[in-house]
Amino acid sequence: MNILLIGAGGREHAFAYKLSQSPLCTQLFIAPGNAGTSEFGKNVKMNPNDFETVGIFCLENNVELLIVGPEEPLVLGMRDYFEANENLKNMLFIGPDKMGATMEASKDWSKAFMYKNNIPTAAYQTFTSDNLNEGIAYLKTQKMPIVLKADGLAAGKGVLICQTLEEATSELQQMISDKKFGAASSKVVIEEFLTGIELSVFVLSDGNSYKILPTAKDYKRIGVGETGLNTGGMGAISPVPFANHEFMQKVIIKIIEPTIIGLNNENIKYVGFIFIGLIKVGEEPVVIEYNCRMGDPETETVLPLIESDFVELMVATAKGKLHETDLKISTQHAATVMLVSAGYPGDYEKGKLMTNLEPSNNSMLFHAGTALNNNNEIVTNGGRVLAVTSLGNSLSEAVSKSMKTAENISFEGKYFRTDIGFEFL
Ligand code: AMP
Ligand code: GLY
């Protein structure tokens, strides 16, 4: 079967690696892909948000299965475009429609969804320019710190945790009146601050039934000990030690089941990945956010633990036959360390020559921000450059393998966190 994978990051390199392992994969295309994905398939220069071009490509290349990695094409209605087109509507498609992607695209919508379905989440109120003064008054009634969230997509930057009333008031005004995050912050969710440890739960849904993938914990801050600025993710581990059977039963009963039923009640036939960002408050799981895609770098951590044929799994999902498949998960542990460019998440330089990229310690390397230069050499091309994943019989074994491999790889300005998984080691 010919497969088209949409995306260009470490997440998509990990998808490409899993898809290409399957005997069912005849030809894999990645649009646009990166220097790593071309190891497993053919990179196609194409703007994923140009649905017409993607559709024509699929027809000309007999693509039968389309998997969307990032949220943007889904939020813009890629699935809806395919479903509305006579020649494309039978394509096997992984990713929700525009309505389903609203889970991620609107914090206000997803909060209302959770309230409606009794899914545990932080208390909140939503404000716009129409009731900004009420928002300022509301802040005065709240405990600090408090969380302000731009309703729309803001490239992962739209969440602010404010320590004082003055800061929160000023930020609320900047978000709504000064359009701090553009149109994304014309509506702002003000949310109760929760204290606890976070984890990510990934659910694969075919619209009716679902499978739960291994849990993961990512490390978002740039500095050791979870300090400094927020990043796209500096590493991850899987499975999460505290997400034991008892805890996961709570997640299933209080969160996953009502989410699936709630989506059906909204007439959303959700086919794809649901990424549930959770926080464990006391012993209880509480939802922080939904995303309509897999996480990055969590995908690089979780996918290597899946032993089932990945193409078979995707086909069953797209056909609504997930209940007929058996999801086989490795009993090993996985740890991913992200190598980033000096300066990230602020300004950084690109084009640094990368050497010692031969895998060592049985680690897997997933390219996040790399490119080939004119001499066909691999150079850095982003803030997050390379994800190093290793498996081990224990978390500490997995972590120490990834650390050793991360040390061996060279490029000017290389930085990585040396404490991935620290709370559990
Ligand atoms: P989000 O984009 O919604 O995932 O938020 C980004 C990060 O902000 C989360 O991963 C949390 O670390 C933090 N965060 C979001 N909402 C809350 C909350 N209600 N309480 C505490 N931390 C939060
Ligand atoms: N690692 C968090 C995300 O993908 O949103």
Short mmCIF file of C-alpha atoms and ligand atoms in Angstrom, two decimals:
data_model
loop_
_atom_site.label_atom_id
_atom_site.label_comp_id
_atom_site.label_asym_id
_atom_site.label_seq_id
_atom_site.Cartn_x
_atom_site.Cartn_y
_atom_site.Cartn_z
CA MET A 1 0.00 0.00 0.00
CA ASN A 2 1.22 3.52 -0.78
CA ILE A 3 1.16 5.83 2.22
CA LEU A 4 1.44 9.61 2.54
CA LEU A 5 2.58 11.04 5.86
CA ILE A 6 2.15 14.77 6.47
CA GLY A 7 4.68 16.66 8.60
CA ALA A 8 8.35 17.52 9.02
CA GLY A 9 9.44 16.93 12.61
CA GLY A 10 10.83 14.28 14.91
CA ARG A 11 7.30 13.00 15.36
CA GLU A 12 7.03 12.30 11.64
CA HIS A 13 10.47 10.67 11.51
CA ALA A 14 9.28 8.28 14.23
CA PHE A 15 6.05 7.62 12.30
CA ALA A 16 8.07 6.99 9.11
CA TYR A 17 10.31 4.55 10.99
CA LYS A 18 7.31 2.54 12.28
CA LEU A 19 5.36 2.60 9.01
CA SER A 20 8.36 1.48 6.95
CA GLN A 21 8.86 -1.56 9.22
CA SER A 22 5.56 -3.00 8.02
CA PRO A 23 5.47 -5.46 5.11
CA LEU A 24 2.22 -3.75 4.11
CA CYS A 25 4.07 -0.52 3.27
CA THR A 26 4.94 -0.48 -0.44
CA GLN A 27 5.94 3.16 -0.88
CA LEU A 28 6.03 5.81 1.80
CA PHE A 29 5.86 9.51 0.90
CA ILE A 30 6.49 12.24 3.47
CA ALA A 31 5.36 15.81 2.80
CA PRO A 32 7.48 17.77 3.31
CA GLY A 33 9.62 15.51 5.57
CA ASN A 34 13.16 16.23 6.75
CA ALA A 35 16.71 14.92 6.29
CA GLY A 36 15.84 11.92 8.49
CA THR A 37 12.55 10.84 6.96
CA SER A 38 14.15 10.34 3.54
CA GLU A 39 15.85 7.28 5.04
CA PHE A 40 12.45 5.55 5.10
CA GLY A 41 10.60 7.02 2.15
CA LYS A 42 10.45 9.74 -0.45
CA ASN A 43 10.21 13.35 0.71
CA VAL A 44 7.75 15.35 -1.35
CA LYS A 45 8.03 19.15 -1.59
CA MET A 46 4.43 20.14 -1.03
CA ASN A 47 2.59 22.55 1.25
CA PRO A 48 0.36 20.29 3.37
CA ASN A 49 -2.18 23.09 3.76
CA ASP A 50 -2.71 23.20 -0.01
CA PHE A 51 -5.32 20.42 0.04
CA GLU A 52 -5.93 20.49 -3.71
CA THR A 53 -2.26 19.76 -4.45
CA VAL A 54 -2.16 17.04 -1.80
CA GLY A 55 -5.32 15.48 -3.26
CA ILE A 56 -3.91 15.43 -6.79
CA PHE A 57 -0.67 13.93 -5.50
CA CYS A 58 -2.61 11.15 -3.74
CA LEU A 59 -4.56 10.29 -6.90
CA GLU A 60 -1.50 10.37 -9.16
CA ASN A 61 0.52 8.20 -6.79
CA ASN A 62 -2.18 5.70 -5.77
CA VAL A 63 -1.97 6.73 -2.13
CA GLU A 64 -4.37 4.62 -0.08
CA LEU A 65 -3.53 5.76 3.43
CA LEU A 66 -2.96 9.34 4.59
CA ILE A 67 -1.65 10.12 8.08
CA VAL A 68 -1.55 13.70 9.32
CA GLY A 69 1.14 14.44 11.94
CA PRO A 70 0.67 18.12 12.91
CA GLU A 71 -2.55 19.85 13.97
CA GLU A 72 -2.59 22.67 11.44
CA PRO A 73 -3.91 20.83 8.35
CA LEU A 74 -6.57 19.19 10.54
CA VAL A 75 -7.64 22.48 12.08
CA LEU A 76 -7.88 23.91 8.55
CA GLY A 77 -10.18 21.06 7.53
CA MET A 78 -8.03 18.63 5.56
CA ARG A 79 -10.25 15.66 6.39
CA ASP A 80 -13.37 17.64 5.47
CA TYR A 81 -11.81 18.50 2.10
CA PHE A 82 -11.07 14.85 1.35
CA GLU A 83 -14.52 13.69 2.49
CA ALA A 84 -16.22 16.24 0.27
CA ASN A 85 -14.29 15.17 -2.83
CA GLU A 86 -15.79 12.31 -4.87
CA ASN A 87 -12.36 10.94 -5.86
CA LEU A 88 -10.78 11.24 -2.42
CA LYS A 89 -13.55 10.36 -0.01
CA ASN A 90 -12.62 6.67 0.21
CA MET A 91 -9.03 7.38 1.16
CA LEU A 92 -8.03 5.84 4.49
CA PHE A 93 -7.43 8.97 6.57
CA ILE A 94 -5.89 9.32 10.04
CA GLY A 95 -6.82 12.61 11.68
CA PRO A 96 -10.09 14.15 12.85
CA ASP A 97 -12.23 16.57 10.87
CA LYS A 98 -12.27 20.29 11.57
CA MET A 99 -14.89 19.93 14.33
CA GLY A 100 -12.85 17.19 16.02
CA ALA A 101 -9.70 19.31 15.77
CA THR A 102 -11.51 22.04 17.72
CA MET A 103 -10.54 19.99 20.78
CA GLU A 104 -7.12 21.57 20.28
CA ALA A 105 -7.96 24.70 18.27
CA SER A 106 -10.23 26.26 20.90
CA LYS A 107 -9.48 26.07 24.61
CA ASP A 108 -12.89 27.58 25.33
CA TRP A 109 -14.62 24.89 23.27
CA SER A 110 -12.68 22.09 24.93
CA LYS A 111 -13.33 23.46 28.42
CA ALA A 112 -17.06 23.65 27.68
CA PHE A 113 -16.89 20.10 26.29
CA MET A 114 -15.28 18.86 29.51
CA TYR A 115 -17.81 20.62 31.70
CA LYS A 116 -20.69 19.26 29.66
CA ASN A 117 -19.35 15.71 29.97
CA ASN A 118 -18.30 15.91 33.64
CA ILE A 119 -14.65 15.39 32.74
CA PRO A 120 -12.41 16.61 35.58
CA THR A 121 -10.67 19.88 34.63
CA ALA A 122 -9.68 23.15 36.33
CA ALA A 123 -12.41 25.71 37.04
CA TYR A 124 -12.49 28.48 34.40
CA GLN A 125 -14.22 31.47 32.82
CA THR A 126 -13.79 32.84 29.31
CA PHE A 127 -13.51 36.53 28.42
CA THR A 128 -13.31 38.66 25.26
CA SER A 129 -13.15 42.42 24.54
CA ASP A 130 -16.93 42.49 25.16
CA ASN A 131 -16.50 41.65 28.84
CA LEU A 132 -12.87 42.48 29.58
CA ASN A 133 -13.86 44.50 32.67
CA GLU A 134 -15.70 41.48 34.05
CA GLY A 135 -12.53 39.48 33.38
CA ILE A 136 -10.46 41.97 35.39
CA ALA A 137 -13.03 41.82 38.20
CA TYR A 138 -13.03 38.01 38.04
CA LEU A 139 -9.25 37.94 38.50
CA LYS A 140 -9.68 39.84 41.79
CA THR A 141 -11.80 36.99 43.14
CA GLN A 142 -9.21 34.31 42.25
CA LYS A 143 -6.28 32.77 44.11
CA MET A 144 -2.79 33.33 42.65
CA PRO A 145 -1.02 31.95 40.70
CA ILE A 146 -3.58 31.89 37.92
CA VAL A 147 -3.43 30.57 34.36
CA LEU A 148 -4.34 32.63 31.27
CA LYS A 149 -4.80 30.76 28.02
CA ALA A 150 -5.23 32.17 24.54
CA ASP A 151 -8.29 30.41 23.13
CA GLY A 152 -6.73 29.69 19.73
CA LEU A 153 -3.49 28.14 18.49
CA ALA A 154 -0.46 30.21 19.49
CA ALA A 155 2.47 27.97 18.54
CA GLY A 156 2.65 26.56 22.06
CA LYS A 157 3.19 30.01 23.59
CA GLY A 158 -0.38 30.95 24.47
CA VAL A 159 -0.42 29.77 28.10
CA LEU A 160 0.75 32.17 30.83
CA ILE A 161 1.06 31.34 34.50
CA CYS A 162 0.77 34.61 36.43
CA GLN A 163 2.04 34.91 39.99
CA THR A 164 0.37 38.18 41.01
CA LEU A 165 -2.94 39.96 40.39
CA GLU A 166 -1.08 42.89 38.77
CA GLU A 167 0.70 40.59 36.33
CA ALA A 168 -2.50 38.69 35.50
CA THR A 169 -4.47 41.90 34.93
CA SER A 170 -1.80 43.35 32.69
CA GLU A 171 -1.41 40.12 30.71
CA LEU A 172 -5.17 39.77 30.26
CA GLN A 173 -5.32 43.30 28.84
CA GLN A 174 -2.34 42.63 26.55
CA MET A 175 -3.86 39.38 25.30
CA ILE A 176 -7.30 40.79 24.57
CA SER A 177 -6.77 44.48 23.81
CA ASP A 178 -3.23 44.45 22.38
CA LYS A 179 -3.67 41.08 20.62
CA LYS A 180 -0.52 39.68 22.25
CA PHE A 181 -1.07 36.36 20.43
CA GLY A 182 -2.95 37.84 17.48
CA ALA A 183 -6.48 36.59 16.86
CA ALA A 184 -5.71 33.54 19.05
CA SER A 185 -5.99 35.70 22.19
CA SER A 186 -9.10 37.68 21.25
CA LYS A 187 -10.72 35.17 23.60
CA VAL A 188 -8.95 34.18 26.83
CA VAL A 189 -9.65 31.32 29.20
CA ILE A 190 -8.80 32.17 32.81
CA GLU A 191 -8.17 28.95 34.63
CA GLU A 192 -7.49 27.79 38.18
CA PHE A 193 -3.84 26.83 38.75
CA LEU A 194 -3.42 23.15 39.55
CA THR A 195 -0.48 21.64 41.39
CA GLY A 196 0.67 18.14 40.57
CA ILE A 197 2.74 16.06 38.20
CA GLU A 198 1.89 16.03 34.51
CA LEU A 199 1.66 13.16 32.05
CA SER A 200 0.42 12.56 28.53
CA VAL A 201 -2.08 9.89 27.58
CA PHE A 202 -2.52 8.99 23.90
CA VAL A 203 -5.72 7.45 22.66
CA LEU A 204 -6.16 6.06 19.17
CA SER A 205 -9.84 6.37 18.21
CA ASP A 206 -11.67 4.97 15.19
CA GLY A 207 -14.86 6.87 15.96
CA ASN A 208 -16.37 4.12 18.08
CA SER A 209 -13.71 2.09 19.80
CA TYR A 210 -10.27 3.07 20.97
CA LYS A 211 -6.87 1.80 22.12
CA ILE A 212 -4.61 3.42 24.71
CA LEU A 213 -0.96 3.82 23.71
CA PRO A 214 1.84 3.86 26.30
CA THR A 215 1.78 6.87 28.64
CA ALA A 216 4.57 9.44 28.48
CA LYS A 217 5.95 12.33 30.44
CA ASP A 218 7.66 15.13 28.60
CA TYR A 219 10.12 17.68 29.94
CA LYS A 220 9.08 21.11 28.72
CA ARG A 221 11.54 23.55 30.25
CA ILE A 222 14.95 24.34 28.79
CA GLY A 223 16.89 23.98 32.05
CA VAL A 224 17.85 21.08 34.28
CA GLY A 225 15.33 20.54 37.10
CA GLU A 226 12.44 21.94 34.97
CA THR A 227 13.73 25.52 35.13
CA GLY A 228 13.86 28.36 32.61
CA LEU A 229 11.80 28.97 29.52
CA ASN A 230 9.18 26.68 28.04
CA THR A 231 10.19 24.76 24.92
CA GLY A 232 8.48 22.43 22.48
CA GLY A 233 9.81 19.56 24.62
CA MET A 234 13.34 18.58 25.69
CA GLY A 235 12.77 14.87 26.14
CA ALA A 236 10.31 12.27 27.35
CA ILE A 237 10.05 8.93 29.08
CA SER A 238 7.57 6.09 28.73
CA PRO A 239 5.78 4.44 30.43
CA VAL A 240 5.14 6.85 33.31
CA PRO A 241 5.94 5.01 36.57
CA PHE A 242 3.01 6.42 38.57
CA ALA A 243 0.46 5.71 35.84
CA ASN A 244 -0.22 2.26 37.28
CA HIS A 245 -3.30 0.10 36.72
CA GLU A 246 -5.31 1.82 39.45
CA PHE A 247 -4.52 5.32 38.17
CA MET A 248 -5.21 4.36 34.55
CA GLN A 249 -8.60 2.88 35.54
CA LYS A 250 -9.51 6.35 36.82
CA VAL A 251 -8.24 7.90 33.59
CA ILE A 252 -10.35 5.48 31.54
CA ILE A 253 -13.54 5.83 33.55
CA LYS A 254 -13.41 9.55 34.33
CA ILE A 255 -11.73 10.88 31.20
CA ILE A 256 -11.31 8.61 28.17
CA GLU A 257 -14.77 6.99 28.13
CA PRO A 258 -16.65 10.29 28.63
CA THR A 259 -14.44 11.92 25.98
CA ILE A 260 -15.30 9.28 23.38
CA ILE A 261 -19.00 9.32 24.28
CA GLY A 262 -19.00 13.14 24.37
CA LEU A 263 -17.49 13.35 20.89
CA ASN A 264 -20.15 10.99 19.56
CA ASN A 265 -22.85 13.11 21.20
CA GLU A 266 -21.46 16.13 19.33
CA ASN A 267 -21.75 14.08 16.11
CA ILE A 268 -17.98 14.10 15.77
CA LYS A 269 -16.71 10.85 14.28
CA TYR A 270 -13.19 11.17 15.62
CA VAL A 271 -10.70 9.09 13.65
CA GLY A 272 -7.16 9.68 14.81
CA PHE A 273 -5.05 10.36 17.87
CA ILE A 274 -6.35 12.15 20.94
CA PHE A 275 -3.50 13.50 23.07
CA ILE A 276 -4.76 14.13 26.58
CA GLY A 277 -2.52 16.34 28.71
CA LEU A 278 -3.20 15.38 32.33
CA ILE A 279 -2.07 16.49 35.73
CA LYS A 280 -2.23 14.20 38.77
CA VAL A 281 -3.71 16.24 41.60
CA GLY A 282 -3.49 14.16 44.77
CA GLU A 283 -4.41 10.75 43.36
CA GLU A 284 -6.83 12.12 40.76
CA PRO A 285 -6.27 12.72 37.04
CA VAL A 286 -7.39 16.15 35.80
CA VAL A 287 -7.34 17.28 32.16
CA ILE A 288 -5.10 20.23 31.27
CA GLU A 289 -5.68 20.11 27.53
CA TYR A 290 -6.58 18.04 24.49
CA ASN A 291 -4.57 17.93 21.27
CA CYS A 292 -5.80 16.41 18.02
CA ARG A 293 -2.47 14.77 17.20
CA MET A 294 0.42 12.90 18.77
CA GLY A 295 2.92 14.78 20.94
CA ASP A 296 6.44 15.72 19.99
CA PRO A 297 8.81 14.42 21.43
CA GLU A 298 6.43 11.89 23.04
CA THR A 299 5.88 10.13 19.70
CA GLU A 300 9.60 9.43 19.45
CA THR A 301 9.35 7.80 22.90
CA VAL A 302 6.04 5.95 22.58
CA LEU A 303 6.09 4.56 19.03
CA PRO A 304 9.24 2.43 19.47
CA LEU A 305 7.35 0.59 22.26
CA ILE A 306 4.54 -0.46 19.93
CA GLU A 307 5.10 -3.99 18.69
CA SER A 308 1.96 -4.35 16.55
CA ASP A 309 2.25 -3.83 12.80
CA PHE A 310 1.77 -0.07 12.63
CA VAL A 311 0.27 0.04 9.13
CA GLU A 312 -2.25 -2.63 10.15
CA LEU A 313 -3.13 -0.52 13.19
CA MET A 314 -3.61 2.64 11.09
CA VAL A 315 -5.73 0.81 8.49
CA ALA A 316 -7.95 -0.71 11.21
CA THR A 317 -8.38 2.76 12.73
CA ALA A 318 -9.29 4.39 9.43
CA LYS A 319 -11.77 1.59 8.63
CA GLY A 320 -13.45 1.76 12.05
CA LYS A 321 -12.24 -1.73 12.92
CA LEU A 322 -9.93 -1.04 15.82
CA HIS A 323 -11.92 -3.43 18.02
CA GLU A 324 -10.78 -6.30 15.78
CA THR A 325 -7.08 -5.60 16.38
CA ASP A 326 -4.80 -6.41 19.24
CA LEU A 327 -2.39 -3.68 20.36
CA LYS A 328 0.91 -5.25 21.39
CA ILE A 329 3.13 -3.10 23.59
CA SER A 330 6.68 -3.85 24.63
CA THR A 331 7.41 -4.36 28.33
CA GLN A 332 10.56 -2.24 27.95
CA HIS A 333 11.09 1.39 28.96
CA ALA A 334 11.89 4.21 26.56
CA ALA A 335 13.72 7.51 27.07
CA THR A 336 14.15 10.33 24.57
CA VAL A 337 16.63 13.17 24.87
CA MET A 338 16.28 16.16 22.55
CA LEU A 339 19.42 17.84 21.22
CA VAL A 340 18.79 21.54 20.61
CA SER A 341 20.67 24.53 19.17
CA ALA A 342 22.41 27.05 21.45
CA GLY A 343 20.00 29.87 22.23
CA TYR A 344 16.81 27.83 21.81
CA PRO A 345 13.95 28.55 22.67
CA GLY A 346 15.17 32.07 21.86
CA ASP A 347 17.18 32.96 18.76
CA TYR A 348 19.60 30.36 17.44
CA GLU A 349 21.82 29.79 14.44
CA LYS A 350 21.20 27.18 11.76
CA GLY A 351 23.44 25.32 9.32
CA LYS A 352 25.86 23.75 11.84
CA LEU A 353 27.53 20.60 10.51
CA MET A 354 26.46 17.47 12.40
CA THR A 355 28.88 14.59 12.90
CA ASN A 356 28.98 11.23 14.68
CA LEU A 357 25.42 10.49 13.62
CA GLU A 358 26.01 6.75 13.41
CA PRO A 359 23.66 5.20 15.98
CA SER A 360 25.43 3.89 19.07
CA ASN A 361 24.16 2.12 22.21
CA ASN A 362 21.26 0.75 20.11
CA SER A 363 19.73 4.23 20.20
CA MET A 364 17.39 5.50 17.50
CA LEU A 365 17.89 8.99 16.08
CA PHE A 366 14.87 10.97 14.96
CA HIS A 367 15.55 14.20 13.09
CA ALA A 368 13.51 17.18 14.25
CA GLY A 369 15.25 20.17 12.66
CA THR A 370 17.90 19.10 10.19
CA ALA A 371 18.60 19.68 6.51
CA LEU A 372 21.11 18.63 3.85
CA ASN A 373 23.55 21.33 2.75
CA ASN A 374 24.90 21.75 -0.78
CA ASN A 375 27.52 19.05 -0.11
CA ASN A 376 24.79 16.62 0.99
CA GLU A 377 25.97 16.84 4.60
CA ILE A 378 23.50 16.92 7.48
CA VAL A 379 23.31 20.33 9.17
CA THR A 380 21.13 21.81 11.90
CA ASN A 381 18.02 23.57 10.66
CA GLY A 382 15.93 24.29 13.75
CA GLY A 383 15.83 24.88 17.48
CA ARG A 384 15.01 21.29 18.29
CA VAL A 385 17.47 19.36 16.16
CA LEU A 386 17.53 15.65 16.95
CA ALA A 387 15.68 13.25 19.27
CA VAL A 388 17.71 10.36 20.66
CA THR A 389 15.57 7.44 21.87
CA SER A 390 16.74 4.29 23.60
CA LEU A 391 14.93 1.31 25.04
CA GLY A 392 16.02 -0.52 28.17
CA ASN A 393 14.88 -3.09 30.67
CA SER A 394 14.60 -0.29 33.20
CA LEU A 395 14.03 3.43 32.89
CA SER A 396 17.54 4.13 34.14
CA GLU A 397 19.03 1.85 31.47
CA ALA A 398 17.01 3.60 28.74
CA VAL A 399 18.00 7.05 30.02
CA SER A 400 21.69 6.26 30.37
CA LYS A 401 21.87 4.82 26.82
CA SER A 402 20.24 7.96 25.38
CA MET A 403 22.57 10.22 27.40
CA LYS A 404 25.66 8.39 26.12
CA THR A 405 24.47 8.63 22.53
CA ALA A 406 23.59 12.32 22.98
CA GLU A 407 27.12 12.99 24.24
CA ASN A 408 28.68 11.31 21.19
CA ILE A 409 26.83 13.37 18.58
CA SER A 410 28.55 16.63 17.65
CA PHE A 411 27.48 19.99 16.32
CA GLU A 412 28.46 23.51 17.33
CA GLY A 413 26.21 24.80 20.12
CA LYS A 414 24.70 21.41 21.00
CA TYR A 415 22.68 21.46 24.23
CA PHE A 416 20.55 18.81 25.91
CA ARG A 417 19.03 18.25 29.31
CA THR A 418 20.97 15.71 31.33
CA ASP A 419 18.14 15.02 33.78
CA ILE A 420 15.37 13.46 31.69
CA GLY A 421 13.31 11.17 33.96
CA PHE A 422 14.97 12.61 37.10
CA GLU A 423 11.94 12.27 39.39
CA PHE A 424 11.82 8.55 38.81
CA LEU A 425 15.48 7.60 38.96
P1 AMP B 1 -1.22 23.77 27.56
O1 AMP B 1 -0.76 24.47 26.32
O2 AMP B 1 -2.65 23.90 27.86
O3 AMP B 1 -0.70 22.35 27.61
O4 AMP B 1 -0.42 24.44 28.76
C1 AMP B 1 0.98 24.49 28.75
C2 AMP B 1 1.49 24.14 30.11
O5 AMP B 1 1.02 25.08 31.07
C3 AMP B 1 1.02 22.79 30.63
O6 AMP B 1 1.75 21.73 30.17
C4 AMP B 1 1.15 22.99 32.11
O7 AMP B 1 2.49 22.79 32.51
C5 AMP B 1 0.79 24.42 32.31
N1 AMP B 1 -0.63 24.54 32.67
C6 AMP B 1 -1.68 24.67 31.84
N2 AMP B 1 -2.82 24.74 32.53
C7 AMP B 1 -2.50 24.66 33.83
C8 AMP B 1 -3.25 24.69 35.04
N3 AMP B 1 -4.58 24.83 35.06
N4 AMP B 1 -2.57 24.57 36.21
C9 AMP B 1 -1.22 24.45 36.21
N5 AMP B 1 -0.48 24.43 35.12
C10 AMP B 1 -1.09 24.53 33.93
N1 GLY B 2 5.17 17.74 23.74
C1 GLY B 2 3.99 18.50 23.78
C2 GLY B 2 3.29 18.65 22.50
O1 GLY B 2 3.56 17.98 21.52
O2 GLY B 2 2.37 19.46 22.45
#
